[in-house]
PDB file of C-alpha atoms in Angstrom:
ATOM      1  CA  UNK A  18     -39.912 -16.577 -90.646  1.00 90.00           C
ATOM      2  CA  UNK A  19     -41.984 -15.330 -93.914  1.00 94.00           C
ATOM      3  CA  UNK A  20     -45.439 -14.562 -92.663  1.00 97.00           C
ATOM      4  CA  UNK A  21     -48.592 -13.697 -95.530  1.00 97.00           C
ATOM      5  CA  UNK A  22     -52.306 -12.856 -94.140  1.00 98.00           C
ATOM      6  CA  UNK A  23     -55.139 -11.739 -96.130  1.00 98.00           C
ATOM      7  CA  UNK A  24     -57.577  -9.395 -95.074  1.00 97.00           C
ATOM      8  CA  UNK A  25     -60.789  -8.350 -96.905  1.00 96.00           C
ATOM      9  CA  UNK A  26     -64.796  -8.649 -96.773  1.00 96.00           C
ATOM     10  CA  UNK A  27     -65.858 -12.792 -96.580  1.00 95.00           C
ATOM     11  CA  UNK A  28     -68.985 -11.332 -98.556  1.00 97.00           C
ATOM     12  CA  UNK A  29     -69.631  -9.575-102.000  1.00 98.00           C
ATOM     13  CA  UNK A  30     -72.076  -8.946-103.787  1.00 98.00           C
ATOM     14  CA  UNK A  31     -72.442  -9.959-107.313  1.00 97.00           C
ATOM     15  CA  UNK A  32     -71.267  -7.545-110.657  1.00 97.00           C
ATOM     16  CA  UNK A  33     -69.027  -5.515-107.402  1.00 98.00           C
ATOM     17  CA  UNK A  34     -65.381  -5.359-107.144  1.00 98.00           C
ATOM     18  CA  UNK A  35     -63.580  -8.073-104.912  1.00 98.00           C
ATOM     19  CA  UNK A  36     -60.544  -6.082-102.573  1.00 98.00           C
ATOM     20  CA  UNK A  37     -58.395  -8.118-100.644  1.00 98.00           C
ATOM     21  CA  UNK A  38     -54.978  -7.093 -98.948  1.00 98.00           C
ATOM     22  CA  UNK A  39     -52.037  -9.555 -98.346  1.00 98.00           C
ATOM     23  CA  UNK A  40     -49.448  -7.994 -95.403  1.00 97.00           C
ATOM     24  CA  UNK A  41     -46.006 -10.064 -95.419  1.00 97.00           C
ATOM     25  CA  UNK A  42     -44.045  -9.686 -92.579  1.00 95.00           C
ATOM     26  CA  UNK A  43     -40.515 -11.550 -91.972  1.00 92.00           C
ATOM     27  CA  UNK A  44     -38.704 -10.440 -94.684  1.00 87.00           C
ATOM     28  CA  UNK A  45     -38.133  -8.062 -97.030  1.00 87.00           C
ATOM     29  CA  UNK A  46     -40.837  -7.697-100.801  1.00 90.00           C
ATOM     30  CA  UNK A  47     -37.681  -7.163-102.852  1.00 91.00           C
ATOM     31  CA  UNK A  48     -36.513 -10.309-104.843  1.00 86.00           C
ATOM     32  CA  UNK A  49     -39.516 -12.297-105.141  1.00 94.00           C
ATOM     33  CA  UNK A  50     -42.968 -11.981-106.699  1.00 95.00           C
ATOM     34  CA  UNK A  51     -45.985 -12.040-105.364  1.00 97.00           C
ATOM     35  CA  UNK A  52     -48.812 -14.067-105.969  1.00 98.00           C
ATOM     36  CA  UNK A  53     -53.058 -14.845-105.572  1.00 98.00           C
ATOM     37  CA  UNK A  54     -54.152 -17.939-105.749  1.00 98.00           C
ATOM     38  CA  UNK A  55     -57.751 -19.080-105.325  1.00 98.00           C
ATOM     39  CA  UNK A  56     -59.432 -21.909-104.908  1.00 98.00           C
ATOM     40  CA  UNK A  57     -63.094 -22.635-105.532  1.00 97.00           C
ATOM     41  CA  UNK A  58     -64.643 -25.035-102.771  1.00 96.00           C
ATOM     42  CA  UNK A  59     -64.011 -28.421-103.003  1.00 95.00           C
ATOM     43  CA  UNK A  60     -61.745 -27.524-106.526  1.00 96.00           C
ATOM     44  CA  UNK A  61     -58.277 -26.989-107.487  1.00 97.00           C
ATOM     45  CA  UNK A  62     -55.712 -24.029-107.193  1.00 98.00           C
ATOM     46  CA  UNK A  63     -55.775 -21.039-109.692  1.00 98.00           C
ATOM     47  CA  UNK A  64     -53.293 -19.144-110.179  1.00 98.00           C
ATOM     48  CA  UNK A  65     -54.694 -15.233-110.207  1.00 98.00           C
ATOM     49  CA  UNK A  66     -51.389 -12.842-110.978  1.00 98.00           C
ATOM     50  CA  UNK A  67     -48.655 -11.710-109.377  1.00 97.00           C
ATOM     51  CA  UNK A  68     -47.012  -8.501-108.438  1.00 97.00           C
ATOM     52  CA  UNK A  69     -43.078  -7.433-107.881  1.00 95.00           C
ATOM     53  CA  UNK A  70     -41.619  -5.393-105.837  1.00 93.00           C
ATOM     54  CA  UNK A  71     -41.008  -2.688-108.803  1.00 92.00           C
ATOM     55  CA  UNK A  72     -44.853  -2.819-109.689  1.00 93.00           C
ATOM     56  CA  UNK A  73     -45.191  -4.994-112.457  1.00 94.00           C
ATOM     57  CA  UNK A  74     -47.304  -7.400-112.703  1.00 96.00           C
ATOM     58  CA  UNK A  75     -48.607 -10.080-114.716  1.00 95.00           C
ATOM     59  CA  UNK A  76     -52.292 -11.949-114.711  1.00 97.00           C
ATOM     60  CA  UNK A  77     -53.745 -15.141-115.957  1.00 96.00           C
ATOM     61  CA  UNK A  78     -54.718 -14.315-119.286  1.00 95.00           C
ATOM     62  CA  UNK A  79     -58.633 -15.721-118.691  1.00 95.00           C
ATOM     63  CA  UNK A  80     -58.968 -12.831-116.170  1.00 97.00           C
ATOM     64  CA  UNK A  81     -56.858 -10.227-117.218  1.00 97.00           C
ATOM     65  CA  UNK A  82     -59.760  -8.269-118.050  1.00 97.00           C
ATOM     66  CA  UNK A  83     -61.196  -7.985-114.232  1.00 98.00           C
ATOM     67  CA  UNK A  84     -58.280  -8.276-112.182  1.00 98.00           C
ATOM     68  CA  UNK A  85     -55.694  -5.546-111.028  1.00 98.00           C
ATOM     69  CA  UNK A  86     -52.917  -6.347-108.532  1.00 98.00           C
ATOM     70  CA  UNK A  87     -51.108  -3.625-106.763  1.00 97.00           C
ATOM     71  CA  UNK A  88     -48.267  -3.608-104.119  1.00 96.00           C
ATOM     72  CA  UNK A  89     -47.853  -1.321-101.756  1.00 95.00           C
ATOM     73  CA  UNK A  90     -44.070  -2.288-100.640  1.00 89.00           C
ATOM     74  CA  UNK A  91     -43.344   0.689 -97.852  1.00 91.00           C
ATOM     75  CA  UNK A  92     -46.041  -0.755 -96.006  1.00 93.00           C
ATOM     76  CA  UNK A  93     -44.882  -4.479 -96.636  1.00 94.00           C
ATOM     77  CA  UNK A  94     -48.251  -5.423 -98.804  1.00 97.00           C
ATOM     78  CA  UNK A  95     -49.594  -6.359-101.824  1.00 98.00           C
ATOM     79  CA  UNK A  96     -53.638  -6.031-102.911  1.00 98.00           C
ATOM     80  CA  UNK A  97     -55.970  -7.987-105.372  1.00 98.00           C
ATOM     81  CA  UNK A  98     -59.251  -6.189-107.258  1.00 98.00           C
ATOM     82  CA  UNK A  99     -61.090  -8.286-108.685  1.00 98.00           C
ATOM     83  CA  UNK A 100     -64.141  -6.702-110.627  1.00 97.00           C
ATOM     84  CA  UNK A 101     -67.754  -7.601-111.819  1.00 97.00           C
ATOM     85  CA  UNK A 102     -67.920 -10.686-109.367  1.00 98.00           C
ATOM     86  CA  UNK A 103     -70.170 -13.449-110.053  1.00 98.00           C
ATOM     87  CA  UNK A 104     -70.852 -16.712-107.732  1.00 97.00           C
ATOM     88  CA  UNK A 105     -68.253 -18.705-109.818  1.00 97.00           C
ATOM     89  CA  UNK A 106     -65.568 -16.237-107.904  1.00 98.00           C
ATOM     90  CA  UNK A 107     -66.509 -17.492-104.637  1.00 98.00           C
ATOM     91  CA  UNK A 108     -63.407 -18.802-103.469  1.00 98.00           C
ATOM     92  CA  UNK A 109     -60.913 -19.374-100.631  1.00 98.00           C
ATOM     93  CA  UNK A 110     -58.148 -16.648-101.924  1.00 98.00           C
ATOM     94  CA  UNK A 111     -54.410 -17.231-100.631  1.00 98.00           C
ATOM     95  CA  UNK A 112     -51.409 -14.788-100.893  1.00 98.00           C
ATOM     96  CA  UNK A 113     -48.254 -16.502-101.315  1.00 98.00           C
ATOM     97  CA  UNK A 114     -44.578 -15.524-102.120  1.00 97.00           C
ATOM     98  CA  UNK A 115     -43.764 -16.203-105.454  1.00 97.00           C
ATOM     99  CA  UNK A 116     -39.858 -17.150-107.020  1.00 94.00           C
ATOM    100  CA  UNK A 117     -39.463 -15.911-110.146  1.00 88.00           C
ATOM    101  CA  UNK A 118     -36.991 -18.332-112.242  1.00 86.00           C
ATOM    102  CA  UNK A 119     -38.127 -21.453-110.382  1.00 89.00           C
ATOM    103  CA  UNK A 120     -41.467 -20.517-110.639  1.00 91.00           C
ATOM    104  CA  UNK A 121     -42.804 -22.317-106.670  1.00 97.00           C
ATOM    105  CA  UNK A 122     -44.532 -20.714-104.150  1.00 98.00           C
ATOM    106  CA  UNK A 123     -43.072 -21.298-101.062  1.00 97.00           C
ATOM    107  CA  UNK A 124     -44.518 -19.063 -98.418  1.00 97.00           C
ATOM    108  CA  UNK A 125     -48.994 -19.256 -98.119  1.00 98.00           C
ATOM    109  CA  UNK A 126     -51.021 -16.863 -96.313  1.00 98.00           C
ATOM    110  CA  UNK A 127     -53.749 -18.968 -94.423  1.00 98.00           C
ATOM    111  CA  UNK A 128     -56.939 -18.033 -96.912  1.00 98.00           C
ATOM    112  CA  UNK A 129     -59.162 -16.365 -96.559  1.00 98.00           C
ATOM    113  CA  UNK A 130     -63.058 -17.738 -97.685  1.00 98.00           C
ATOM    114  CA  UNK A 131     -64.670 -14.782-100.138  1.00 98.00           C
ATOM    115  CA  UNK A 132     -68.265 -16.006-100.752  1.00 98.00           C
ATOM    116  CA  UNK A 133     -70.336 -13.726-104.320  1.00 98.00           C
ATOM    117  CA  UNK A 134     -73.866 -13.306-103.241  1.00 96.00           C
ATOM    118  CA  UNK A 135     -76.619 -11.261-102.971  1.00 94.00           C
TER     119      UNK A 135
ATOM    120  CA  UNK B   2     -59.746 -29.307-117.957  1.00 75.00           C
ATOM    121  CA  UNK B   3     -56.394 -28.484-116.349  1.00 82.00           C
ATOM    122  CA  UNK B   4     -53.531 -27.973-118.794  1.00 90.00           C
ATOM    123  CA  UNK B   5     -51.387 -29.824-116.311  1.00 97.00           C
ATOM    124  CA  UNK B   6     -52.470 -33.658-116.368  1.00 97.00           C
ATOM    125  CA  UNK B   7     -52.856 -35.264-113.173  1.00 98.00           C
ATOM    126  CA  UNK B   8     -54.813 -38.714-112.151  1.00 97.00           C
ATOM    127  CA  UNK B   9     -57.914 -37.919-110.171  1.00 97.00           C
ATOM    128  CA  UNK B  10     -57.112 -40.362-107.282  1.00 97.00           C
ATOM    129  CA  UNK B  11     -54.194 -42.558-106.599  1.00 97.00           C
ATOM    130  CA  UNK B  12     -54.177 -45.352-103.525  1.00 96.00           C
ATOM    131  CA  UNK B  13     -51.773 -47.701-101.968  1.00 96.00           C
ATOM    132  CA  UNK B  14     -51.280 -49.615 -99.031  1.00 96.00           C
ATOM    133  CA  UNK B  15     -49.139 -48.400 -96.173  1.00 97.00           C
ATOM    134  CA  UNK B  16     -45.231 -48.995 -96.320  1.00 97.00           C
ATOM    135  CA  UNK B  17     -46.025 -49.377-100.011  1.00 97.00           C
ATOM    136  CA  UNK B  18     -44.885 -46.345-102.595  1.00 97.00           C
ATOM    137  CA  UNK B  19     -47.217 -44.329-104.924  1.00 97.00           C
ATOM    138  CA  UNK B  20     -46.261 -42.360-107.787  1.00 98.00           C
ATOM    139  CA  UNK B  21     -48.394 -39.386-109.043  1.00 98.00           C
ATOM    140  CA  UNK B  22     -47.853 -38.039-112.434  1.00 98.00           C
ATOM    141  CA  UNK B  23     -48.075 -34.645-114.089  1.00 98.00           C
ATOM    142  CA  UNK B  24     -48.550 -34.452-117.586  1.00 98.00           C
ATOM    143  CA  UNK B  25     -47.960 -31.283-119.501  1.00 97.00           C
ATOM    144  CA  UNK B  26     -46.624 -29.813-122.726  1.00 96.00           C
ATOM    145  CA  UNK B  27     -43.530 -28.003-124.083  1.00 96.00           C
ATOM    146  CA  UNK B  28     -44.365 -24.540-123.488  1.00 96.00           C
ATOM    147  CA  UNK B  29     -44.853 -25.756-119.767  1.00 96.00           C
ATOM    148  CA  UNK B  30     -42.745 -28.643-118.076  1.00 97.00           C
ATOM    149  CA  UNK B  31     -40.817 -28.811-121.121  1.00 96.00           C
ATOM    150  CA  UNK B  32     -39.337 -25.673-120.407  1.00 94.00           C
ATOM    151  CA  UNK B  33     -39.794 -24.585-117.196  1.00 96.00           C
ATOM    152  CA  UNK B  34     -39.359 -26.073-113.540  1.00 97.00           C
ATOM    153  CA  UNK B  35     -42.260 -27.835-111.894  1.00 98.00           C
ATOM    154  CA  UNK B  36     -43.281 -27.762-108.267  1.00 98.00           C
ATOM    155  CA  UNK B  37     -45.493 -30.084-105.648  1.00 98.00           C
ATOM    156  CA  UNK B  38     -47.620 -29.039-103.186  1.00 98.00           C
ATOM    157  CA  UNK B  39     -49.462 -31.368-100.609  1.00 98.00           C
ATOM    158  CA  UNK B  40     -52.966 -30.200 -98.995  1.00 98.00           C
ATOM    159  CA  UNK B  41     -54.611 -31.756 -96.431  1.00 97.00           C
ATOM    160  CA  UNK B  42     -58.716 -30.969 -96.077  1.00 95.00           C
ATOM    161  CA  UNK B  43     -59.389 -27.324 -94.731  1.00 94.00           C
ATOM    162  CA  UNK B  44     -55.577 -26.380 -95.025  1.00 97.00           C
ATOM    163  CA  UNK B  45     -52.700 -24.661 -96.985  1.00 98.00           C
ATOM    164  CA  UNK B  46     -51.249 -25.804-100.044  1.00 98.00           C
ATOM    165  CA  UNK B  47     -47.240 -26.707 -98.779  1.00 98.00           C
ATOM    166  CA  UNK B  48     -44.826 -26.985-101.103  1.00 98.00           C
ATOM    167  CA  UNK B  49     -43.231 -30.935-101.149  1.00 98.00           C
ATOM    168  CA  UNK B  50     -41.097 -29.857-103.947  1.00 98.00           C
ATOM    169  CA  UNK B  51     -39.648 -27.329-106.215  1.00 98.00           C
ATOM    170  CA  UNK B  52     -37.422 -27.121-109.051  1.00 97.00           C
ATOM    171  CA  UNK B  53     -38.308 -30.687-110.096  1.00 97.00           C
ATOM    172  CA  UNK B  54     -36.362 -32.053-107.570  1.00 97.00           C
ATOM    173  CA  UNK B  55     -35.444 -30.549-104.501  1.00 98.00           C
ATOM    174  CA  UNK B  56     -36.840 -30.581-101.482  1.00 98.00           C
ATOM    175  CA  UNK B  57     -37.642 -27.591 -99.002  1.00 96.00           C
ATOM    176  CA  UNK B  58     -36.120 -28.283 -95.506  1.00 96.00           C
ATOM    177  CA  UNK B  59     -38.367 -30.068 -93.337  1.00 96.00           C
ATOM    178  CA  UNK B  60     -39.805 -32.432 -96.224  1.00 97.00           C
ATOM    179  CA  UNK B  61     -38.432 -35.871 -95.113  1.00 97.00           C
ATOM    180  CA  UNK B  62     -36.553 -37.770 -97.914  1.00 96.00           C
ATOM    181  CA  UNK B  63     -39.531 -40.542 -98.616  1.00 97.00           C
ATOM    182  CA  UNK B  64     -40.933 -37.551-100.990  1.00 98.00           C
ATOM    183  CA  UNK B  65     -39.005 -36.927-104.416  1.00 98.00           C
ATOM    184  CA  UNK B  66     -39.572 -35.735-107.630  1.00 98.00           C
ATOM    185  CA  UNK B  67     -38.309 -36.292-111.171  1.00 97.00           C
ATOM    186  CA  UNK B  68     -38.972 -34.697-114.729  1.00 97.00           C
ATOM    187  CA  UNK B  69     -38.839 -36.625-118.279  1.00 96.00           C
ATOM    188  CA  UNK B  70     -39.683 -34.508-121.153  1.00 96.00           C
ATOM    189  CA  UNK B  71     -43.341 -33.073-120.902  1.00 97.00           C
ATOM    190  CA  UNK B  72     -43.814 -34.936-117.763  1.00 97.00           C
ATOM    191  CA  UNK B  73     -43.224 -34.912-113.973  1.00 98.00           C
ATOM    192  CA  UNK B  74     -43.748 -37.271-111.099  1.00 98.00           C
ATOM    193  CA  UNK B  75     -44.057 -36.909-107.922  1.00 98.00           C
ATOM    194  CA  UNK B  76     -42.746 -40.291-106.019  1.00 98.00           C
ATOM    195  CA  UNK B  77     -43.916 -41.160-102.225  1.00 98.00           C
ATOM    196  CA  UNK B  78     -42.052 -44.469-100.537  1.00 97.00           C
ATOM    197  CA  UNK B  79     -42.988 -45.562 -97.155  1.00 97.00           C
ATOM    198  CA  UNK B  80     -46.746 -44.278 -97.413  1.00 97.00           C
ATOM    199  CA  UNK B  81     -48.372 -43.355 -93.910  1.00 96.00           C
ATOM    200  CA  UNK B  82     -51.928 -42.720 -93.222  1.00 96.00           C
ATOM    201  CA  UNK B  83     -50.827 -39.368 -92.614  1.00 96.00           C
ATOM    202  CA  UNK B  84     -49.745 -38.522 -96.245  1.00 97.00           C
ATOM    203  CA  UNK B  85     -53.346 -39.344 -97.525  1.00 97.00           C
ATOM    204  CA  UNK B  86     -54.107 -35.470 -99.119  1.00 98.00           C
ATOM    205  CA  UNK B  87     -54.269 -33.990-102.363  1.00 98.00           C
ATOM    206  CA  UNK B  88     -51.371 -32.999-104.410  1.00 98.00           C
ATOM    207  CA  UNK B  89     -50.708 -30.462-106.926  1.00 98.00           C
ATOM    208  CA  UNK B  90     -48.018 -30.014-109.290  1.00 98.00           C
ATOM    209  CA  UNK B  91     -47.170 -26.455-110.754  1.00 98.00           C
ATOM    210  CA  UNK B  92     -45.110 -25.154-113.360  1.00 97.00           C
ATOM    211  CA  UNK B  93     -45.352 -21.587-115.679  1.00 96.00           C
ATOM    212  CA  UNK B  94     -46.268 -21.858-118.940  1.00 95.00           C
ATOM    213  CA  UNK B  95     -44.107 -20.210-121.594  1.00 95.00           C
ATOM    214  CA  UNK B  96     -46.603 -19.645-124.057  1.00 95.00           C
ATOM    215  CA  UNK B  97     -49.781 -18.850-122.037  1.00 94.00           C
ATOM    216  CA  UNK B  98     -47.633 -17.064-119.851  1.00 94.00           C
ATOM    217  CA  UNK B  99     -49.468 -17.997-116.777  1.00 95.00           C
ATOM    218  CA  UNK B 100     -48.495 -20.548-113.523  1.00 96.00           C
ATOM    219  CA  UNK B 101     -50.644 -23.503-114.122  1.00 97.00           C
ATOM    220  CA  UNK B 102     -51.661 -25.970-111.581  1.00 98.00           C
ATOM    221  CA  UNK B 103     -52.930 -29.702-112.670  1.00 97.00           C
ATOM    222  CA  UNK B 104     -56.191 -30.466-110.974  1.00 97.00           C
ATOM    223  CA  UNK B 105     -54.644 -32.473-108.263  1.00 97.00           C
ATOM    224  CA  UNK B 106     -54.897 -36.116-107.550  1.00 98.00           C
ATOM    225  CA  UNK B 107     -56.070 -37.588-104.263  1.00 98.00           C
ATOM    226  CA  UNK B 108     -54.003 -39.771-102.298  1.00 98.00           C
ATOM    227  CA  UNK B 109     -55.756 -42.817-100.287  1.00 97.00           C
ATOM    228  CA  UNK B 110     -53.500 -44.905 -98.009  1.00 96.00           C
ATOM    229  CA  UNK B 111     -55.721 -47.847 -97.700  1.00 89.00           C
TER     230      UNK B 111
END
């Protein structure tokens, strides 16, 4: 069983950098992508970027600028940067696994809450 | 504004069936597969369906899917008080070369 959980500070301050790790366990990083997801509270999903297993990666154009994903695939993770924070990043952030030609997300790490404040 | 269209809210009465729609373009659900996703208050997104149509195992058979065109529904027969969430539909977009999510319609079971 595919297992995703996020890790990271619940609190950042505002114009700092966001870090958050996702650690899969269950199955192997090769042959998927894989994604963060956000979701501002009481809003809808948005999509953030995702990562594969050979390190590329690809972002939603709006926040290209501020966002860097990395993955880290001998230790079974993947990490999201997100830079000069303001409140309107405050967010529950989710990992999930990503497939590639049928574009779902199948697998969700439980969230985890990041609040942007001083 | 979502790029994927979705109703706000959607009701219906128990036993009854509901259909939620999903609106997009050409770039998106006119070319690419779209996915559902069902999310109860304080909980993970699950996926209901993917690939316009198929189900993942453990999603009974009164959920199904379809695509038309630009446009995807999401069909729900025998409606429970337990369904009553919000649902998402997904898809990437060719062009803007992003995954887009509508802005997900809320299901009452009245």
């Amino acid at each position: 069983q595919v297992q995703l959980q996020e890790s990271g500070p619940g609190l950042v301050k505002p114009s700092e950098t966001l870090s958050l790790t996702c650690r899969v366990s269950g199955d192997s990083m090769r042959n998927y992508h894989w994604s963060w997801i956000r979701q501002p509270p009481g809003k809808g999903l948005e999509w953030i970027g995702y990562i594969g297993y050979t390190g590329i990666a690809a972002y939603k154009p709006s926040l290209k600028s501020r966002v860097t994903i990395s993955i880290d695939s001998s230790n079974n993770q993947f990490s999201l940067k997100l830079s000069s924070v303001t409140a309107a990043d405050t967010a529950v952030f989710y990992c999930a696994r990503h497939h590639f030609w049928s574009g779902h997300h199948d697998y969700w790490g439980p969230g985890t809450l990041v609040t942007v404040s001083s | 504004q979502s790029v994927l269209t979705q109703p706000p809210s959607v009701s219906a009465a128990p036993g009854q069936k509901v259909t939620i729609s999903c609106s997009g373009s050409s770039s998106n659900i006119g070319d690419n597969h779209v996915s559902w996703y069902q999310q109860f208050p304080g909980t993970v997104p699950k996926l209901l369906i993917y690939d316009n149509n198929k189900r993942p195992s453990g999603i009974p058979d009164r959920f199904s899917g379809s695509r038309s065109g630009t446009s995807a529904t999401l069909d729900i027969t025998g409606l429970q008080t337990g369904d009553e969430a919000d649902y998402y539909c997904g898809a990437w977009d060719s062009s803007l070369r992003e995954v887009l999510f509508g802005g997900g319609t809320k299901l009452t079971v009245l």
